[in-house]
Amino acid sequence: WAECLLKITKVRDVCTVVGNAPSDSLARDLWGMHGKPNETCAVAELEIELLTGRTHQIRGQLAAMNFPLVGDVQYGGAVPSSSTLWQKNYGNNQNPDR
């Protein structure tokens, strides 16, 4: 992924997915009965500026750093169900560059 350089310009809405009932509920909503990966402790909404490369390379770049995108099964991201809190808050965002 050396062809893609990006800069994280803003971090919003960091949500833990370990340690208490709301966090455990969000983790279940995102990963279902498959369970969340052991190394995962939070999800965050990021704003990213692409410095070089193409926008689809953001997916691979973040996944290579162990930060897969929610909903991006190809690169290891969680797939939330349509009835989750995540879907209600973020699932209708159709902006692929966000």
Short mmCIF file of C-alpha atoms in Angstrom, two decimals:
data_model
loop_
_atom_site.label_atom_id
_atom_site.label_comp_id
_atom_site.label_asym_id
_atom_site.label_seq_id
_atom_site.Cartn_x
_atom_site.Cartn_y
_atom_site.Cartn_z
CA TRP A 1 0.00 0.00 0.00
CA ALA A 2 2.99 2.27 -0.40
CA GLU A 3 1.23 3.98 -3.33
CA CYS A 4 -1.39 5.38 -0.96
CA LEU A 5 -0.51 8.06 1.57
CA LEU A 6 -3.21 9.37 3.84
CA LYS A 7 -3.55 11.71 6.77
CA ILE A 8 -6.12 11.31 9.53
CA THR A 9 -7.43 14.85 9.92
CA LYS A 10 -10.13 14.30 12.54
CA VAL A 11 -11.23 11.58 14.95
CA ARG A 12 -14.85 11.62 16.08
CA ASP A 13 -17.07 9.35 18.16
CA VAL A 14 -14.64 6.83 19.61
CA CYS A 15 -16.67 4.00 21.12
CA THR A 16 -15.17 1.24 23.23
CA VAL A 17 -16.30 -2.30 22.53
CA VAL A 18 -14.99 -3.89 25.76
CA GLY A 19 -15.48 -3.46 29.47
CA ASN A 20 -19.13 -2.64 30.16
CA ALA A 21 -22.67 -3.51 29.07
CA PRO A 22 -23.12 -0.76 26.41
CA SER A 23 -19.71 -1.60 24.93
CA ASP A 24 -20.46 -5.32 24.89
CA SER A 25 -23.81 -4.59 23.23
CA LEU A 26 -22.15 -2.51 20.49
CA ALA A 27 -19.60 -5.29 19.92
CA ARG A 28 -22.41 -7.86 19.58
CA ASP A 29 -24.23 -5.55 17.15
CA LEU A 30 -21.11 -5.15 15.00
CA TRP A 31 -19.69 -8.68 15.03
CA GLY A 32 -22.75 -10.78 15.94
CA MET A 33 -22.25 -14.27 17.21
CA HIS A 34 -18.87 -14.54 15.47
CA GLY A 35 -17.48 -12.35 18.23
CA LYS A 36 -15.16 -9.40 17.92
CA PRO A 37 -11.48 -9.96 17.16
CA ASN A 38 -9.44 -10.20 20.38
CA GLU A 39 -7.22 -7.23 19.49
CA THR A 40 -10.20 -4.91 18.94
CA CYS A 41 -11.01 -2.54 21.79
CA ALA A 42 -12.77 0.40 20.08
CA VAL A 43 -14.35 1.74 16.92
CA ALA A 44 -13.97 5.34 15.76
CA GLU A 45 -15.28 7.66 13.08
CA LEU A 46 -12.37 9.17 11.17
CA GLU A 47 -11.98 11.97 8.66
CA ILE A 48 -9.19 11.14 6.23
CA GLU A 49 -7.36 13.25 3.67
CA LEU A 50 -5.96 11.23 0.78
CA LEU A 51 -2.52 12.56 -0.10
CA THR A 52 -1.69 10.13 -2.94
CA GLY A 53 -3.40 7.18 -4.56
CA ARG A 54 -7.08 6.43 -5.08
CA THR A 55 -9.91 6.55 -2.56
CA HIS A 56 -10.47 2.78 -2.55
CA GLN A 57 -6.89 2.33 -1.31
CA ILE A 58 -7.90 3.86 2.03
CA ARG A 59 -9.64 0.57 2.82
CA GLY A 60 -6.52 -1.50 2.30
CA GLN A 61 -4.24 0.99 4.01
CA LEU A 62 -6.33 1.08 7.19
CA ALA A 63 -6.83 -2.69 7.21
CA ALA A 64 -3.07 -3.21 6.86
CA MET A 65 -2.63 -1.11 10.02
CA ASN A 66 -5.30 -3.24 11.81
CA PHE A 67 -8.00 -0.58 11.47
CA PRO A 68 -10.52 -2.17 9.05
CA LEU A 69 -13.63 -0.21 8.09
CA VAL A 70 -16.96 -1.22 9.58
CA GLY A 71 -18.95 -2.98 6.87
CA ASP A 72 -15.93 -3.76 4.70
CA VAL A 73 -15.92 -7.57 4.78
CA GLN A 74 -13.24 -7.85 2.09
CA TYR A 75 -10.70 -6.21 4.39
CA GLY A 76 -11.85 -7.70 7.72
CA GLY A 77 -14.32 -5.09 8.91
CA ALA A 78 -17.34 -5.88 11.07
CA VAL A 79 -20.74 -6.14 9.40
CA PRO A 80 -23.44 -4.52 11.51
CA SER A 81 -26.99 -5.83 11.30
CA SER A 82 -29.66 -3.47 9.98
CA SER A 83 -31.29 -3.11 13.41
CA THR A 84 -28.23 -1.90 15.33
CA LEU A 85 -27.54 1.41 16.96
CA TRP A 86 -24.58 1.72 14.58
CA GLN A 87 -26.84 1.34 11.52
CA LYS A 88 -29.24 3.97 12.84
CA ASN A 89 -26.44 6.45 13.46
CA TYR A 90 -24.03 5.71 10.62
CA GLY A 91 -25.53 3.20 8.21
CA ASN A 92 -27.32 5.78 6.08
CA ASN A 93 -24.13 7.73 5.36
CA GLN A 94 -23.64 7.25 1.63
CA ASN A 95 -20.46 9.33 1.36
CA PRO A 96 -17.73 6.82 0.33
CA ASP A 97 -14.95 9.30 1.07
CA ARG A 98 -15.87 9.62 4.73
#
